[in-house]
Amino acid sequence: MTTQSHHDPAYLDSLAERFTVLPNDNPASDAKREGLIDKPAFGQVFSDSMAHMSWTKGEGWSDRRIEPYAPIKLDPGASVLHYAQEVFEGLKAYRHADGSTWLFRPDANAERMQNSAKRLYLPEVSVDDFLASCAALVLQDRKWVPTRREYTLYLRPFLFASEPFLGVRAPQEVDYCVIASPSGPYFPGGVKPVSIWVEDKFFRTGPGGTGFAKCGGNYAASLVGEYRGIDQGCEQVCFVDAATKTYLEELGGMNMMVAHKDGHVETPSLNGNILPGVTRRSIIQLLEDSGHDVVEKMIVLQELLDDIRSGEVTEVFACGTAAIITPIGRFKSEDFDVTVGDGEPGELTMKLRDELLGIQMGEIEDPHDWMWKVC
Ligand code: COI
């Protein structure tokens, strides 16, 4: 495949054909849908359809279909409900000004889901099936893609062990689904800096754990820390490494970047504990394109606090598919409370945010062919 081919919708279109469409006979009315997709909340409403395919140990993947969005019939003995064999992804469909609909780097999400599946001992979804399922769902529910800037159809592919069995073993039956949620900004209330609780008592993962995999368990494990932070007036939690409590790793559901006054930017290195974010990777590229040095390293919490206090660190921001780029204004724990710069969104943060959104919304050139046209 050449880099040009995914700008041509024929590529995803022909893949999407492997999913048979079972239409929803009772879709939302135009008025209801238009009301719903204009809502600013993240992840609260869902479109008319979902993608679904099934796997068995003997037969592999089969029954690729787009079906009406509905509760999943699941045996109470299903392994996922007991042992959490589940991985997921997050990506977005964007509506451009000319009415066309695009995905951002879906191939990167497909590859990451394969790596996550391997870690959880789940069967892999092929890159083509992943692309096909997302494209087929967006094609079927294209009217659900919002038009406003920062409003997107958030796609949530997920994979789980569905066979009824209480023994702990490699799954014999697995389901893969993609659902779609028209969504506004992850953090409501415009781009304002968030406060971060630095958690050093509860950890989301540890060495050799599942930190790099996008599995539900990591997010479940983050909640105690997250709510300790919320009790202290913070919006997000940042975890330090479980082994030494010295290094910053990632937030509850996002990566983190630190800008220094000489223009270089640091981000925690992918040490196995950290999710390899698609947004993280894209921002590193955009920074390098504009002449910034980016250093992936183990970031020492104490040094970061000192550098924020001295003005050596000028901006810090969170990044992820859902949150895009969100400025961080403050770090707090039981031992410190430090404001980054003047607590306002930084210049570099906002420039990168605008650039990334500009590419995603088709307002500026896409120099790395990250966008894939669906229709
Ligand atoms: C995403 O950014 O897509 C995620 O999966 C994070 C989640 C906490 C919404």
Coordinates of C-alpha atoms and ligand atoms in Angstrom, one line a residue:
M1 CA 0.0 0.0 0.0
T2 CA 1.4 3.4 -0.9
T3 CA 1.0 6.3 1.5
Q4 CA -1.4 7.9 -1.0
S5 CA -3.9 5.0 -1.0
H6 CA -5.6 5.7 2.4
H7 CA -6.5 9.2 1.2
D8 CA -8.7 7.4 -1.3
P9 CA -11.9 6.1 0.4
A10 CA -11.8 3.1 -2.0
Y11 CA -9.2 1.5 0.3
L12 CA -11.3 1.4 3.5
D13 CA -14.5 1.0 1.5
S14 CA -13.4 -2.3 0.0
L15 CA -12.1 -3.6 3.4
A16 CA -15.5 -2.6 5.0
E17 CA -17.3 -5.0 2.7
R18 CA -16.2 -7.9 4.8
F19 CA -18.7 -6.8 7.5
T20 CA -22.3 -7.7 6.6
V21 CA -24.7 -5.0 7.4
L22 CA -27.8 -6.0 9.5
P23 CA -29.6 -2.6 9.5
N24 CA -31.2 -1.1 12.6
D25 CA -34.9 -1.0 11.8
N26 CA -35.5 1.5 14.6
P27 CA -32.7 4.2 14.3
A28 CA -32.9 7.5 16.1
S29 CA -34.9 10.1 14.3
D30 CA -33.0 12.9 12.5
A31 CA -34.2 15.4 15.2
K32 CA -33.1 13.1 18.1
R33 CA -29.7 12.3 16.6
E34 CA -29.0 16.0 15.8
G35 CA -29.9 16.9 19.4
L36 CA -27.6 14.1 20.7
I37 CA -24.5 14.8 18.6
D38 CA -24.5 18.4 19.6
K39 CA -24.1 17.6 23.3
P40 CA -20.8 18.6 24.8
A41 CA -20.4 15.5 27.1
F42 CA -17.8 12.7 26.4
G43 CA -18.9 9.1 25.9
Q44 CA -22.5 9.3 27.1
V45 CA -24.5 8.5 24.0
F46 CA -24.1 5.9 21.3
S47 CA -24.9 5.6 17.6
D48 CA -27.5 3.3 16.0
S49 CA -25.1 0.4 15.1
M50 CA -22.1 -1.6 16.3
A51 CA -19.5 -3.8 14.7
H52 CA -19.2 -7.3 16.0
M53 CA -17.3 -10.5 15.2
S54 CA -16.8 -13.7 17.0
W55 CA -13.8 -16.1 17.6
T56 CA -13.5 -19.7 18.7
K57 CA -10.3 -21.6 19.3
G58 CA -11.3 -24.1 16.6
E59 CA -12.7 -21.8 13.9
G60 CA -10.8 -18.5 14.4
W61 CA -12.7 -15.3 13.5
S62 CA -16.1 -15.4 11.8
D63 CA -19.5 -13.7 11.6
R64 CA -18.3 -10.2 10.8
R65 CA -21.3 -8.0 11.0
I66 CA -22.6 -4.5 11.6
E67 CA -25.7 -4.9 13.8
P68 CA -28.1 -2.7 15.7
Y69 CA -26.5 -1.2 18.8
A70 CA -28.0 -3.3 21.7
P71 CA -27.0 -4.9 25.0
I72 CA -24.7 -7.8 24.6
K73 CA -26.0 -11.2 25.6
L74 CA -23.4 -12.6 27.9
D75 CA -23.4 -15.7 30.1
P76 CA -22.9 -14.8 33.8
G77 CA -20.1 -17.3 33.7
A78 CA -18.3 -15.5 30.9
S79 CA -14.5 -15.4 31.7
V80 CA -14.2 -11.7 31.2
L81 CA -16.6 -11.0 34.1
H82 CA -14.3 -13.0 36.4
Y83 CA -10.8 -12.6 35.2
A84 CA -10.9 -9.4 33.2
Q85 CA -9.5 -10.8 29.9
E86 CA -10.4 -7.6 28.0
V87 CA -8.5 -5.0 25.9
F88 CA -9.8 -1.9 24.1
E89 CA -8.9 1.0 21.8
G90 CA -9.9 4.6 21.3
L91 CA -9.9 6.5 18.0
K92 CA -12.0 9.2 16.4
A93 CA -13.9 9.9 13.2
Y94 CA -13.6 13.5 12.1
R95 CA -16.0 15.4 9.8
H96 CA -14.2 17.9 7.5
A97 CA -15.6 21.1 6.2
D98 CA -16.4 19.5 2.8
G99 CA -18.5 16.9 4.5
S100 CA -16.0 14.1 4.2
T101 CA -15.2 11.7 7.1
W102 CA -11.8 10.6 8.2
L103 CA -10.0 8.5 10.8
F104 CA -6.7 9.4 12.4
R105 CA -3.9 6.8 12.3
P106 CA -6.3 3.8 12.7
D107 CA -3.4 1.5 11.7
A108 CA -1.5 2.5 14.8
N109 CA -4.5 1.6 17.0
A110 CA -4.8 -1.7 15.2
E111 CA -1.2 -2.6 15.9
R112 CA -1.5 -1.5 19.5
M113 CA -4.6 -3.7 20.0
Q114 CA -2.6 -6.7 18.8
N115 CA 0.1 -6.0 21.3
S116 CA -2.4 -5.5 24.1
A117 CA -4.2 -8.8 23.1
K118 CA -0.9 -10.7 23.2
R119 CA -0.3 -9.5 26.8
L120 CA -3.8 -10.6 27.9
Y121 CA -3.5 -13.9 26.1
L122 CA -6.4 -13.0 23.8
P123 CA -6.4 -13.8 20.1
E124 CA -5.3 -10.9 17.8
V125 CA -7.6 -9.0 15.5
S126 CA -5.9 -8.6 12.1
V127 CA -5.1 -5.1 11.1
D128 CA -7.4 -5.4 8.1
D129 CA -10.3 -6.6 10.3
F130 CA -9.7 -3.8 12.7
L131 CA -9.7 -1.2 9.9
A132 CA -12.7 -2.9 8.2
S133 CA -14.8 -2.9 11.4
C134 CA -14.1 0.8 12.1
A135 CA -14.7 1.8 8.5
A136 CA -17.9 -0.3 8.2
L137 CA -19.4 1.2 11.4
V138 CA -18.6 4.8 10.4
L139 CA -20.0 4.2 6.9
Q140 CA -23.2 2.8 8.4
D141 CA -23.5 5.6 11.0
R142 CA -21.9 8.4 9.1
K143 CA -24.7 10.8 10.0
W144 CA -23.6 10.5 13.7
V145 CA -20.2 12.2 13.0
P146 CA -20.5 15.7 14.5
T147 CA -19.4 18.7 12.5
R148 CA -18.2 21.2 15.2
R149 CA -14.4 21.5 15.8
E150 CA -13.4 19.2 18.7
Y151 CA -16.6 17.2 18.3
T152 CA -16.0 13.7 16.9
L153 CA -17.4 10.2 16.6
Y154 CA -15.3 8.5 19.2
L155 CA -14.8 4.8 18.3
R156 CA -14.3 2.2 21.0
P157 CA -13.1 -1.2 19.7
F158 CA -13.0 -3.9 22.5
L159 CA -12.1 -7.5 22.7
F160 CA -13.1 -9.9 25.5
A161 CA -13.2 -13.6 26.6
S162 CA -16.9 -14.6 26.4
E163 CA -17.0 -18.3 27.0
P164 CA -18.8 -19.5 30.2
F165 CA -15.9 -21.1 32.1
L166 CA -14.6 -20.4 35.6
G167 CA -11.2 -22.0 35.1
V168 CA -8.3 -19.6 34.5
R169 CA -7.0 -20.4 31.1
A170 CA -6.4 -19.1 27.6
P171 CA -9.8 -18.2 26.1
Q172 CA -11.7 -20.5 23.8
E173 CA -14.4 -18.1 22.8
V174 CA -13.9 -14.3 22.3
D175 CA -16.0 -11.4 21.0
Y176 CA -14.8 -8.2 19.3
C177 CA -17.0 -5.2 19.0
V178 CA -16.8 -1.6 18.0
I179 CA -19.2 1.0 19.4
A180 CA -19.4 4.7 18.4
S181 CA -20.1 7.6 20.7
P182 CA -20.6 11.2 19.3
S183 CA -18.4 13.2 21.8
G184 CA -17.4 16.6 22.8
P185 CA -14.2 17.5 24.8
Y186 CA -13.1 15.0 27.5
F187 CA -12.6 17.8 30.0
P188 CA -15.7 20.0 29.8
G189 CA -15.5 23.8 30.2
G190 CA -13.0 24.7 27.4
V191 CA -9.3 24.4 27.4
K192 CA -8.3 25.2 30.9
P193 CA -5.4 23.7 32.8
V194 CA -6.1 20.7 34.9
S195 CA -4.7 20.0 38.4
I196 CA -2.8 16.7 38.8
W197 CA -2.7 14.6 42.0
V198 CA 0.7 12.8 42.2
E199 CA -0.1 9.4 43.6
D200 CA 2.6 7.4 45.4
K201 CA 0.6 4.9 47.5
F202 CA -1.5 3.2 44.9
F203 CA -0.1 2.2 41.5
R204 CA -1.8 1.3 38.2
T205 CA 0.9 -1.2 37.2
G206 CA 4.4 -2.4 38.0
P207 CA 7.5 -3.8 36.3
G208 CA 6.5 -6.7 34.0
G209 CA 2.8 -5.8 34.5
T210 CA 0.2 -4.7 32.0
G211 CA 1.1 -1.0 31.9
F212 CA 1.8 -0.9 28.1
A213 CA -1.4 -2.8 27.3
K214 CA -4.7 -1.0 26.8
C215 CA -6.7 -3.3 29.1
G216 CA -9.6 -2.3 31.3
G217 CA -7.8 -3.5 34.4
N218 CA -5.3 -0.7 34.2
Y219 CA -8.1 1.9 34.3
A220 CA -9.8 0.1 37.1
A221 CA -6.6 0.1 39.1
S222 CA -6.2 3.8 38.5
L223 CA -9.5 4.8 40.2
V224 CA -8.4 4.7 43.8
G225 CA -5.6 7.2 43.0
E226 CA -7.9 9.2 40.8
Y227 CA -10.5 9.7 43.5
R228 CA -7.9 10.4 46.2
G229 CA -7.0 13.3 43.8
I230 CA -10.6 14.4 43.2
D231 CA -11.0 14.6 47.0
Q232 CA -8.1 17.0 47.0
G233 CA -9.7 19.2 44.2
C234 CA -7.7 17.7 41.3
E235 CA -9.0 16.5 37.9
Q236 CA -6.5 13.8 37.1
V237 CA -4.0 11.5 38.8
C238 CA -0.4 11.0 37.8
F239 CA 1.3 7.7 38.8
V240 CA 4.9 7.3 39.9
D241 CA 6.8 4.0 39.3
A242 CA 5.8 1.3 41.7
A243 CA 9.4 0.0 42.1
T244 CA 11.1 3.1 43.4
K245 CA 8.4 5.8 43.6
T246 CA 10.9 8.1 41.9
Y247 CA 9.8 8.5 38.3
L248 CA 6.7 10.0 36.8
E249 CA 4.9 7.5 34.5
E250 CA 1.5 8.5 33.1
L251 CA -1.8 9.9 34.1
G252 CA -5.0 7.8 34.7
G253 CA -5.7 7.7 31.0
M254 CA -3.2 10.0 29.2
N255 CA 0.5 10.5 28.6
M256 CA 2.4 13.5 29.8
M257 CA 4.9 16.0 28.2
V258 CA 7.2 18.6 29.9
A259 CA 8.5 21.6 28.0
H260 CA 11.7 23.3 29.1
K261 CA 12.6 27.0 28.6
D262 CA 15.3 26.2 26.1
G263 CA 12.6 24.6 23.8
H264 CA 13.4 20.9 24.4
V265 CA 10.5 18.7 25.5
E266 CA 10.7 15.6 27.7
T267 CA 8.3 12.7 28.1
P268 CA 8.4 9.5 30.1
S269 CA 10.1 6.8 28.1
L270 CA 8.1 3.7 27.1
N271 CA 9.5 1.5 29.9
G272 CA 6.8 -1.2 29.7
N273 CA 4.6 0.5 32.3
I274 CA 3.4 3.3 30.0
L275 CA 0.8 3.2 27.3
P276 CA 2.4 3.9 23.9
G277 CA -0.1 6.7 23.0
V278 CA -0.9 7.4 19.4
T279 CA -1.3 11.1 20.3
R280 CA 2.0 10.9 22.2
R281 CA 3.8 9.5 19.1
S282 CA 2.2 12.1 16.8
I283 CA 3.1 15.0 19.1
I284 CA 6.7 13.9 19.2
Q285 CA 6.7 13.9 15.4
L286 CA 5.2 17.4 15.3
L287 CA 7.6 18.8 17.8
E288 CA 10.6 17.3 15.9
D289 CA 9.2 18.7 12.6
S290 CA 9.3 22.2 14.1
G291 CA 12.8 21.9 15.4
H292 CA 12.3 20.9 19.0
D293 CA 14.4 18.3 20.6
V294 CA 12.3 15.6 22.3
V295 CA 13.9 13.5 25.0
E296 CA 12.2 10.2 26.0
K297 CA 13.6 9.5 29.5
M298 CA 12.7 8.5 33.0
I299 CA 11.5 11.8 34.5
V300 CA 12.4 12.2 38.2
L301 CA 9.5 13.7 40.1
Q302 CA 11.7 15.7 42.5
E303 CA 13.6 17.2 39.6
L304 CA 10.4 18.1 37.8
L305 CA 9.1 19.9 40.9
D306 CA 12.4 21.8 41.3
D307 CA 12.4 22.8 37.6
I308 CA 8.9 24.0 37.7
R309 CA 9.7 26.1 40.8
S310 CA 12.8 27.6 39.2
G311 CA 11.1 28.3 35.9
E312 CA 13.3 25.8 34.0
V313 CA 10.1 23.9 33.1
T314 CA 7.7 26.3 31.4
E315 CA 4.8 24.1 30.4
V316 CA 3.4 20.6 31.1
F317 CA 0.6 19.0 29.2
A318 CA -1.4 15.8 29.1
C319 CA -2.1 14.0 25.8
G320 CA -4.3 11.2 24.6
T321 CA -7.0 10.5 21.9
A322 CA -9.9 11.5 24.1
A323 CA -8.3 14.5 25.7
I324 CA -6.2 15.6 22.7
I325 CA -3.8 18.0 24.4
T326 CA -4.7 19.4 27.8
P327 CA -2.6 21.9 29.7
I328 CA -1.5 20.9 33.2
G329 CA -1.5 23.9 35.6
R330 CA -0.7 22.3 39.0
F331 CA 0.9 19.3 40.7
K332 CA -0.3 18.4 44.2
S333 CA 0.3 15.6 46.7
E334 CA 0.3 15.2 50.5
D335 CA 3.7 16.9 50.4
F336 CA 3.6 19.7 47.8
D337 CA 1.4 22.0 45.8
V338 CA 3.2 23.5 42.8
T339 CA 1.8 25.7 40.0
V340 CA 3.3 25.4 36.5
G341 CA 4.3 28.8 35.1
D342 CA 1.4 31.3 35.8
G343 CA -1.1 28.4 35.8
E344 CA -2.5 29.5 32.4
P345 CA -2.3 27.4 29.2
G346 CA 1.2 27.6 27.7
E347 CA 2.0 28.9 24.2
L348 CA 3.7 25.7 22.9
T349 CA 0.8 23.6 24.4
M350 CA -1.8 25.6 22.6
K351 CA 0.2 25.8 19.3
L352 CA 0.6 22.0 19.3
R353 CA -3.1 21.5 20.1
D354 CA -4.1 23.7 17.3
E355 CA -1.8 22.0 14.8
L356 CA -2.9 18.5 15.7
L357 CA -6.6 19.4 15.6
G358 CA -5.9 21.3 12.4
I359 CA -4.6 18.1 10.7
Q360 CA -7.4 16.0 12.2
M361 CA -10.1 18.4 11.0
G362 CA -8.5 18.8 7.5
E363 CA -7.7 22.5 8.0
I364 CA -4.0 22.2 7.4
E365 CA -1.8 19.9 5.4
D366 CA -1.3 16.3 6.7
P367 CA 2.4 16.0 6.1
H368 CA 2.7 12.4 7.4
D369 CA -0.4 10.9 5.8
W370 CA -2.0 10.2 9.1
M371 CA -5.6 10.7 7.9
W372 CA -7.6 7.9 6.4
K373 CA -10.7 8.8 4.3
V374 CA -13.8 6.7 5.0
C375 CA -16.3 8.6 2.9
Ligands
COI1 C1 -8.4 7.6 25.0 O1 -7.8 8.7 25.1 O2 -8.9 7.3 23.9 C2 -8.6 6.7 26.1 O3 -8.8 5.6 25.9 C3 -8.6 7.2 27.5 C4 -9.8 7.0 28.2 C5 -9.6 7.4 29.6 C6 -11.0 7.8 27.7

